[in-house]
Amino acid sequence: MKAKKRIKKKKLIPFSIAAQTLMLNQNALYELIKDKKIKIYKNTNLNNCISKQDLKILCYDEEVRNISKAYVLNNLLSLESDKINKKDEILIQKIKELLEQYRKDIEVLEKIHNKYKNKVNVLNDETALAAAYILFAKVINLLNMACLCLENFYLSAGSLLRIIDETIDVAEYFIISEHTKKGDLALKKWFREDVAPGDFICREELSKYMSSIIQNKPKSNEEPMKTLYYLKSKMIHPTRNVILESLIYSRKEGISLPNSFDYKRCSYARRLYKLTDYFESSIFTAFQGFYFCFHKKMPLGKDDKDILMSFDNKYNKNY
């Protein structure tokens, strides 16, 4: 009897990633997919997706390439229009207000972290609690650094978001994997060899753990984590589309051309506002991660638990 041929499962790409790859917004992507009669799938979280093969075909389609270029140019013209219509001034004020609130929130996390400094011996303890405490010192420092970059109009602040999330992932991984063979080995390597566990391992284990306690559906939390990780990863890698986010119009002999770049401050407030607004997700993740790591392990005092939960409720309204 012949063995049944195994059907290869299609790799699905969420619309958010496909749109970023093609340099389109999701509405333009949807219209393009309809026009090209490409099949739309749903992933485990019921997000719209296309197959990886279909995305690759679109990437090499000259018509799609021209649509993408037109979208980039129109977007640049719209950003230039913001300056003329003084929309930039409104957005700059919104950025200032957001950063002012972010700094206050981060300061709360910093004060709670510092409050427990005498409960952890950072030089002698080699526990998951000590590792997580040390890692969150870096998280808070990176959050403050991101605020400083955004305050000074540097889009490179986006490069910090994945580092923040990865540091939180490692802290949470140590907490959930302590007293397991794999977890204890990773913890020992972190303390003795100065080697951190790979983020793929951390995310996979955290996804299994969170799915088991929240939804009781294995890996149901994995898709959104992968998507967020991918989008934030693009900001840290030397990929073309992210670099083109610094493309600007420059004037030469009275003609405006999209042929120059921001080498320092971002020229368009809308770009910075978008990133500043997105940065909130990393602050939210930091508050959630801090509570997750320390509310029982430390343990945190009731007042501190209440403060952290109030921030969880505050940020949850936006997601």
mmCIF file of C-alpha atoms in Angstrom:
data_model
loop_
_atom_site.group_PDB
_atom_site.id
_atom_site.type_symbol
_atom_site.label_atom_id
_atom_site.label_comp_id
_atom_site.label_asym_id
_atom_site.label_seq_id
_atom_site.Cartn_x
_atom_site.Cartn_y
_atom_site.Cartn_z
ATOM 1 C CA MET A 1 0.000 0.000 0.000
ATOM 2 C CA LYS A 2 1.416 3.379 -1.064
ATOM 3 C CA ALA A 3 1.891 6.039 1.578
ATOM 4 C CA LYS A 4 -0.281 9.100 1.141
ATOM 5 C CA LYS A 5 1.537 12.073 -0.322
ATOM 6 C CA ARG A 6 1.862 14.817 2.268
ATOM 7 C CA ILE A 7 0.273 18.095 1.157
ATOM 8 C CA LYS A 8 2.620 20.999 1.748
ATOM 9 C CA LYS A 9 0.965 23.699 3.832
ATOM 10 C CA LYS A 10 0.945 27.174 2.257
ATOM 11 C CA LYS A 11 2.900 29.843 4.095
ATOM 12 C CA LEU A 12 0.544 32.760 4.713
ATOM 13 C CA ILE A 13 1.609 36.407 4.832
ATOM 14 C CA PRO A 14 -0.653 38.857 6.723
ATOM 15 C CA PHE A 15 -1.824 41.953 4.840
ATOM 16 C CA SER A 16 0.193 44.207 7.209
ATOM 17 C CA ILE A 17 3.450 42.523 6.156
ATOM 18 C CA ALA A 18 2.493 42.266 2.462
ATOM 19 C CA ALA A 19 1.616 45.992 2.399
ATOM 20 C CA GLN A 20 4.964 46.908 3.977
ATOM 21 C CA THR A 21 6.815 44.710 1.477
ATOM 22 C CA LEU A 22 5.098 46.329 -1.520
ATOM 23 C CA MET A 23 5.207 49.860 -0.040
ATOM 24 C CA LEU A 24 1.434 50.267 -0.139
ATOM 25 C CA ASN A 25 -1.220 50.834 2.501
ATOM 26 C CA GLN A 26 -3.582 47.965 3.278
ATOM 27 C CA ASN A 27 -6.509 49.511 1.362
ATOM 28 C CA ALA A 28 -4.398 49.847 -1.799
ATOM 29 C CA LEU A 29 -3.159 46.293 -1.286
ATOM 30 C CA TYR A 30 -6.710 44.967 -0.995
ATOM 31 C CA GLU A 31 -7.749 46.681 -4.253
ATOM 32 C CA LEU A 32 -4.655 45.307 -5.972
ATOM 33 C CA ILE A 33 -5.402 41.776 -4.768
ATOM 34 C CA LYS A 34 -8.992 42.047 -5.999
ATOM 35 C CA ASP A 35 -7.810 43.339 -9.371
ATOM 36 C CA LYS A 36 -5.261 40.525 -9.732
ATOM 37 C CA LYS A 37 -7.826 37.944 -8.539
ATOM 38 C CA ILE A 38 -5.468 36.658 -5.850
ATOM 39 C CA LYS A 39 -6.944 34.341 -3.242
ATOM 40 C CA ILE A 40 -7.334 35.739 0.270
ATOM 41 C CA TYR A 41 -6.758 33.355 3.198
ATOM 42 C CA LYS A 42 -7.330 33.655 6.933
ATOM 43 C CA ASN A 43 -4.638 32.709 9.441
ATOM 44 C CA THR A 44 -5.303 31.210 12.889
ATOM 45 C CA ASN A 45 -6.196 34.666 14.207
ATOM 46 C CA LEU A 46 -8.591 35.297 11.275
ATOM 47 C CA ASN A 47 -6.382 38.030 9.790
ATOM 48 C CA ASN A 48 -6.478 38.516 6.011
ATOM 49 C CA CYS A 49 -3.449 36.935 4.317
ATOM 50 C CA ILE A 50 -2.094 36.003 0.915
ATOM 51 C CA SER A 51 0.238 33.118 0.169
ATOM 52 C CA LYS A 52 3.985 33.711 0.222
ATOM 53 C CA GLN A 53 4.170 32.591 -3.424
ATOM 54 C CA ASP A 54 1.521 35.132 -4.497
ATOM 55 C CA LEU A 55 3.378 37.897 -2.645
ATOM 56 C CA LYS A 56 6.581 36.970 -4.435
ATOM 57 C CA ILE A 57 4.794 37.134 -7.794
ATOM 58 C CA LEU A 58 3.496 40.617 -6.908
ATOM 59 C CA CYS A 59 7.002 41.728 -5.914
ATOM 60 C CA TYR A 60 8.302 41.006 -9.420
ATOM 61 C CA ASP A 61 5.244 42.285 -11.305
ATOM 62 C CA GLU A 62 6.238 45.499 -13.160
ATOM 63 C CA GLU A 63 2.694 46.883 -13.013
ATOM 64 C CA VAL A 64 2.660 46.451 -9.239
ATOM 65 C CA ARG A 65 6.111 48.024 -9.058
ATOM 66 C CA ASN A 66 4.815 51.098 -10.878
ATOM 67 C CA ILE A 67 1.792 51.296 -8.572
ATOM 68 C CA SER A 68 4.183 51.143 -5.604
ATOM 69 C CA LYS A 69 6.372 53.939 -7.005
ATOM 70 C CA ALA A 70 3.306 56.103 -7.665
ATOM 71 C CA TYR A 71 2.118 55.473 -4.098
ATOM 72 C CA VAL A 72 5.506 56.547 -2.683
ATOM 73 C CA LEU A 73 5.542 59.726 -4.790
ATOM 74 C CA ASN A 74 1.950 60.623 -3.894
ATOM 75 C CA ASN A 75 2.741 60.052 -0.241
ATOM 76 C CA LEU A 76 5.733 62.394 -0.489
ATOM 77 C CA LEU A 77 3.575 65.067 -2.130
ATOM 78 C CA SER A 78 1.053 64.654 0.686
ATOM 79 C CA LEU A 79 3.831 65.073 3.271
ATOM 80 C CA GLU A 80 5.004 68.239 1.501
ATOM 81 C CA SER A 81 1.413 69.462 1.554
ATOM 82 C CA ASP A 82 1.347 69.027 5.344
ATOM 83 C CA LYS A 83 4.065 71.674 5.594
ATOM 84 C CA ILE A 84 2.264 74.135 3.323
ATOM 85 C CA ASN A 85 -1.075 73.666 5.113
ATOM 86 C CA LYS A 86 0.635 73.833 8.537
ATOM 87 C CA LYS A 87 -0.595 70.375 9.479
ATOM 88 C CA ASP A 88 2.991 69.690 10.552
ATOM 89 C CA GLU A 89 2.607 72.188 13.391
ATOM 90 C CA ILE A 90 -0.458 70.350 14.729
ATOM 91 C CA LEU A 91 1.319 66.985 14.526
ATOM 92 C CA ILE A 92 4.444 68.344 16.226
ATOM 93 C CA GLN A 93 2.290 69.475 19.144
ATOM 94 C CA LYS A 94 0.665 66.032 19.316
ATOM 95 C CA ILE A 95 4.112 64.397 19.328
ATOM 96 C CA LYS A 96 5.178 66.628 22.239
ATOM 97 C CA GLU A 97 2.053 65.721 24.183
ATOM 98 C CA LEU A 98 2.533 61.996 23.581
ATOM 99 C CA LEU A 99 6.196 62.103 24.609
ATOM 100 C CA GLU A 100 5.381 64.076 27.735
ATOM 101 C CA GLN A 101 2.923 61.356 28.742
ATOM 102 C CA TYR A 102 5.310 58.550 27.782
ATOM 103 C CA ARG A 103 8.087 60.026 29.937
ATOM 104 C CA LYS A 104 5.755 60.219 32.933
ATOM 105 C CA ASP A 105 4.694 56.597 32.429
ATOM 106 C CA ILE A 106 8.267 55.353 32.031
ATOM 107 C CA GLU A 107 9.274 57.237 35.185
ATOM 108 C CA VAL A 108 6.608 55.303 37.116
ATOM 109 C CA LEU A 109 8.106 52.013 35.895
ATOM 110 C CA GLU A 110 11.600 53.241 36.760
ATOM 111 C CA LYS A 111 10.595 54.162 40.321
ATOM 112 C CA ILE A 112 8.907 50.802 40.940
ATOM 113 C CA HIS A 113 11.949 48.960 39.544
ATOM 114 C CA ASN A 114 14.344 50.955 41.734
ATOM 115 C CA LYS A 115 12.143 50.400 44.804
ATOM 116 C CA TYR A 116 13.044 46.673 44.842
ATOM 117 C CA LYS A 117 16.813 47.057 44.351
ATOM 118 C CA ASN A 118 17.582 45.681 47.823
ATOM 119 C CA LYS A 119 15.565 42.518 47.152
ATOM 120 C CA VAL A 120 17.954 41.379 44.405
ATOM 121 C CA ASN A 121 21.703 40.898 44.653
ATOM 122 C CA VAL A 122 22.622 41.596 41.041
ATOM 123 C CA LEU A 123 26.237 40.464 41.428
ATOM 124 C CA ASN A 124 25.687 37.218 43.339
ATOM 125 C CA ASP A 125 22.167 35.951 42.569
ATOM 126 C CA GLU A 126 21.896 33.691 39.519
ATOM 127 C CA THR A 127 18.132 33.233 39.572
ATOM 128 C CA ALA A 128 15.452 34.010 36.988
ATOM 129 C CA LEU A 129 14.319 36.853 39.257
ATOM 130 C CA ALA A 130 17.786 38.444 39.262
ATOM 131 C CA ALA A 131 18.137 38.041 35.475
ATOM 132 C CA ALA A 132 14.724 39.604 34.829
ATOM 133 C CA TYR A 133 15.497 42.486 37.200
ATOM 134 C CA ILE A 134 18.782 43.221 35.400
ATOM 135 C CA LEU A 135 17.103 42.956 31.981
ATOM 136 C CA PHE A 136 14.374 45.418 32.938
ATOM 137 C CA ALA A 137 17.033 47.983 33.850
ATOM 138 C CA LYS A 138 18.017 47.835 30.167
ATOM 139 C CA VAL A 139 14.376 47.981 29.028
ATOM 140 C CA ILE A 140 13.764 51.203 30.987
ATOM 141 C CA ASN A 141 16.997 52.723 29.692
ATOM 142 C CA LEU A 142 16.014 51.907 26.081
ATOM 143 C CA LEU A 143 12.524 53.356 26.565
ATOM 144 C CA ASN A 144 14.078 56.630 27.734
ATOM 145 C CA MET A 145 16.523 56.569 24.833
ATOM 146 C CA ALA A 146 13.672 56.088 22.335
ATOM 147 C CA CYS A 147 11.897 59.133 23.830
ATOM 148 C CA LEU A 148 15.084 61.165 23.405
ATOM 149 C CA CYS A 149 15.410 60.125 19.735
ATOM 150 C CA LEU A 150 11.759 60.924 19.008
ATOM 151 C CA GLU A 151 12.015 64.243 20.823
ATOM 152 C CA ASN A 152 14.880 65.152 18.497
ATOM 153 C CA PHE A 153 12.999 63.941 15.392
ATOM 154 C CA TYR A 154 15.128 60.878 14.646
ATOM 155 C CA LEU A 155 13.287 58.046 12.904
ATOM 156 C CA SER A 156 16.108 55.732 13.969
ATOM 157 C CA ALA A 157 14.195 55.478 17.251
ATOM 158 C CA GLY A 158 12.345 52.690 15.439
ATOM 159 C CA SER A 159 15.509 50.570 15.579
ATOM 160 C CA LEU A 160 15.155 50.422 19.363
ATOM 161 C CA LEU A 161 11.657 48.914 19.412
ATOM 162 C CA ARG A 162 12.692 45.372 18.568
ATOM 163 C CA ILE A 163 15.591 45.514 21.052
ATOM 164 C CA ILE A 164 13.140 46.588 23.770
ATOM 165 C CA ASP A 165 10.716 43.784 22.950
ATOM 166 C CA GLU A 166 13.476 41.163 22.697
ATOM 167 C CA THR A 167 14.871 42.159 26.098
ATOM 168 C CA ILE A 168 11.402 41.775 27.632
ATOM 169 C CA ASP A 169 11.021 38.403 25.880
ATOM 170 C CA VAL A 170 14.251 37.119 27.435
ATOM 171 C CA ALA A 171 13.184 38.267 30.930
ATOM 172 C CA GLU A 172 9.787 36.574 30.592
ATOM 173 C CA TYR A 173 11.362 33.423 29.157
ATOM 174 C CA PHE A 174 13.673 33.075 32.164
ATOM 175 C CA ILE A 175 10.699 33.461 34.525
ATOM 176 C CA ILE A 176 8.521 30.795 32.855
ATOM 177 C CA SER A 177 11.328 28.333 32.145
ATOM 178 C CA GLU A 178 13.049 28.352 35.532
ATOM 179 C CA HIS A 179 13.386 24.833 36.998
ATOM 180 C CA THR A 180 13.168 23.235 33.549
ATOM 181 C CA LYS A 181 16.222 21.605 32.010
ATOM 182 C CA LYS A 182 16.300 23.875 28.944
ATOM 183 C CA GLY A 183 15.442 27.006 30.912
ATOM 184 C CA ASP A 184 18.021 26.452 33.640
ATOM 185 C CA LEU A 185 20.707 25.780 31.027
ATOM 186 C CA ALA A 186 19.866 29.029 29.214
ATOM 187 C CA LEU A 187 19.871 30.933 32.516
ATOM 188 C CA LYS A 188 23.265 29.500 33.500
ATOM 189 C CA LYS A 189 24.718 30.419 30.081
ATOM 190 C CA TRP A 190 23.376 33.966 30.466
ATOM 191 C CA PHE A 191 25.115 34.415 33.818
ATOM 192 C CA ARG A 192 28.317 32.454 33.161
ATOM 193 C CA GLU A 193 28.955 32.731 29.393
ATOM 194 C CA ASP A 194 27.255 36.095 28.756
ATOM 195 C CA VAL A 195 25.069 34.493 26.063
ATOM 196 C CA ALA A 196 21.372 35.313 25.697
ATOM 197 C CA PRO A 197 18.835 32.770 24.389
ATOM 198 C CA GLY A 198 17.691 33.411 20.815
ATOM 199 C CA ASP A 199 14.500 35.429 20.466
ATOM 200 C CA PHE A 200 12.894 32.717 18.320
ATOM 201 C CA ILE A 201 13.200 30.273 21.229
ATOM 202 C CA CYS A 202 11.851 32.848 23.678
ATOM 203 C CA ARG A 203 8.883 33.806 21.501
ATOM 204 C CA GLU A 204 7.983 30.191 20.773
ATOM 205 C CA GLU A 205 8.006 29.207 24.453
ATOM 206 C CA LEU A 206 6.143 32.351 25.509
ATOM 207 C CA SER A 207 3.529 31.766 22.816
ATOM 208 C CA LYS A 208 2.913 28.217 24.056
ATOM 209 C CA TYR A 209 2.758 29.396 27.653
ATOM 210 C CA MET A 210 0.418 32.351 27.021
ATOM 211 C CA SER A 211 -1.857 30.308 24.775
ATOM 212 C CA SER A 212 -2.174 27.575 27.405
ATOM 213 C CA ILE A 213 -3.249 29.961 30.159
ATOM 214 C CA ILE A 214 -5.264 32.511 28.183
ATOM 215 C CA GLN A 215 -7.078 30.704 25.392
ATOM 216 C CA ASN A 216 -6.211 27.080 25.974
ATOM 217 C CA LYS A 217 -5.424 26.835 22.265
ATOM 218 C CA PRO A 218 -1.797 25.909 21.536
ATOM 219 C CA LYS A 219 0.050 28.469 19.406
ATOM 220 C CA SER A 220 -3.011 30.733 18.971
ATOM 221 C CA ASN A 221 -0.911 33.616 20.262
ATOM 222 C CA GLU A 222 1.977 32.870 17.914
ATOM 223 C CA GLU A 223 0.734 34.627 14.743
ATOM 224 C CA PRO A 224 0.333 38.158 16.189
ATOM 225 C CA MET A 225 3.710 37.829 17.950
ATOM 226 C CA LYS A 226 5.371 36.816 14.674
ATOM 227 C CA THR A 227 3.763 39.707 12.771
ATOM 228 C CA LEU A 228 4.778 42.327 15.346
ATOM 229 C CA TYR A 229 8.287 40.889 15.483
ATOM 230 C CA TYR A 230 8.605 40.985 11.684
ATOM 231 C CA LEU A 231 7.414 44.597 11.371
ATOM 232 C CA LYS A 232 9.682 45.810 14.162
ATOM 233 C CA SER A 233 12.579 43.776 12.741
ATOM 234 C CA LYS A 234 12.361 45.695 9.475
ATOM 235 C CA MET A 235 13.330 48.866 11.347
ATOM 236 C CA ILE A 236 16.618 47.394 12.528
ATOM 237 C CA HIS A 237 17.692 45.652 9.301
ATOM 238 C CA PRO A 238 19.287 47.399 6.284
ATOM 239 C CA THR A 239 16.248 46.862 4.036
ATOM 240 C CA ARG A 240 15.299 49.256 1.238
ATOM 241 C CA ASN A 241 11.726 50.164 2.162
ATOM 242 C CA VAL A 242 12.564 51.320 5.673
ATOM 243 C CA ILE A 243 15.476 53.427 4.382
ATOM 244 C CA LEU A 244 13.126 55.063 1.860
ATOM 245 C CA GLU A 245 11.135 56.329 4.847
ATOM 246 C CA SER A 246 13.863 58.993 5.042
ATOM 247 C CA LEU A 247 13.396 60.034 1.383
ATOM 248 C CA ILE A 248 12.528 63.714 0.943
ATOM 249 C CA TYR A 249 11.838 66.216 -1.801
ATOM 250 C CA SER A 250 14.686 68.613 -2.537
ATOM 251 C CA ARG A 251 14.577 71.654 -4.811
ATOM 252 C CA LYS A 252 16.998 72.032 -7.686
ATOM 253 C CA GLU A 253 16.714 74.870 -10.205
ATOM 254 C CA GLY A 254 13.127 75.481 -9.090
ATOM 255 C CA ILE A 255 12.106 71.824 -9.559
ATOM 256 C CA SER A 256 11.178 69.555 -6.634
ATOM 257 C CA LEU A 257 12.520 66.014 -6.906
ATOM 258 C CA PRO A 258 12.408 63.015 -4.546
ATOM 259 C CA ASN A 259 16.168 62.560 -4.671
ATOM 260 C CA SER A 260 17.498 63.394 -1.222
ATOM 261 C CA PHE A 261 17.424 61.902 2.277
ATOM 262 C CA ASP A 262 17.127 62.990 5.873
ATOM 263 C CA TYR A 263 20.620 62.562 7.281
ATOM 264 C CA LYS A 264 19.670 64.038 10.629
ATOM 265 C CA ARG A 265 16.246 65.172 11.821
ATOM 266 C CA CYS A 266 13.098 63.873 10.143
ATOM 267 C CA SER A 267 11.663 66.509 7.782
ATOM 268 C CA TYR A 268 8.046 65.342 7.929
ATOM 269 C CA ALA A 269 6.080 65.419 11.171
ATOM 270 C CA ARG A 270 3.545 62.838 9.979
ATOM 271 C CA ARG A 271 6.267 60.192 9.668
ATOM 272 C CA LEU A 272 7.493 60.904 13.176
ATOM 273 C CA TYR A 273 3.972 61.042 14.601
ATOM 274 C CA LYS A 274 3.225 57.603 13.160
ATOM 275 C CA LEU A 275 6.338 56.153 14.821
ATOM 276 C CA THR A 276 5.688 57.994 18.104
ATOM 277 C CA ASP A 277 2.164 56.599 18.222
ATOM 278 C CA TYR A 278 3.472 53.095 17.425
ATOM 279 C CA PHE A 279 6.077 53.401 20.208
ATOM 280 C CA GLU A 280 3.240 53.178 22.726
ATOM 281 C CA SER A 281 3.038 49.421 22.008
ATOM 282 C CA SER A 282 6.553 48.933 23.414
ATOM 283 C CA ILE A 283 5.722 50.899 26.573
ATOM 284 C CA PHE A 284 2.563 48.820 26.994
ATOM 285 C CA THR A 285 4.608 45.632 26.525
ATOM 286 C CA ALA A 286 7.095 46.848 29.159
ATOM 287 C CA PHE A 287 4.368 47.404 31.770
ATOM 288 C CA GLN A 288 2.791 44.033 31.037
ATOM 289 C CA GLY A 289 6.162 42.280 31.092
ATOM 290 C CA PHE A 290 7.188 43.907 34.370
ATOM 291 C CA TYR A 291 3.986 42.804 36.073
ATOM 292 C CA PHE A 292 4.286 39.313 34.569
ATOM 293 C CA CYS A 293 7.884 38.852 35.766
ATOM 294 C CA PHE A 294 7.680 40.297 39.254
ATOM 295 C CA HIS A 295 4.145 40.292 40.689
ATOM 296 C CA LYS A 296 4.662 36.856 42.264
ATOM 297 C CA LYS A 297 8.405 36.270 41.979
ATOM 298 C CA MET A 298 9.479 39.441 43.813
ATOM 299 C CA PRO A 299 6.674 39.657 45.046
ATOM 300 C CA LEU A 300 5.410 43.170 44.332
ATOM 301 C CA GLY A 301 3.526 45.105 46.991
ATOM 302 C CA LYS A 302 -0.224 45.617 46.573
ATOM 303 C CA ASP A 303 0.144 49.342 45.786
ATOM 304 C CA ASP A 304 2.655 48.619 43.027
ATOM 305 C CA LYS A 305 0.477 45.855 41.597
ATOM 306 C CA ASP A 306 -2.474 48.254 41.520
ATOM 307 C CA ILE A 307 -0.404 50.946 39.779
ATOM 308 C CA LEU A 308 0.836 48.501 37.125
ATOM 309 C CA MET A 309 -2.667 47.135 36.548
ATOM 310 C CA SER A 310 -4.014 50.672 36.122
ATOM 311 C CA PHE A 311 -1.507 51.209 33.312
ATOM 312 C CA ASP A 312 -2.473 47.861 31.799
ATOM 313 C CA ASN A 313 -6.112 49.002 31.731
ATOM 314 C CA LYS A 314 -5.113 52.397 30.315
ATOM 315 C CA TYR A 315 -3.107 50.980 27.414
ATOM 316 C CA ASN A 316 -5.539 48.124 26.796
ATOM 317 C CA LYS A 317 -8.174 50.654 25.720
ATOM 318 C CA ASN A 318 -6.053 51.454 22.673
ATOM 319 C CA TYR A 319 -5.651 47.823 21.512
#
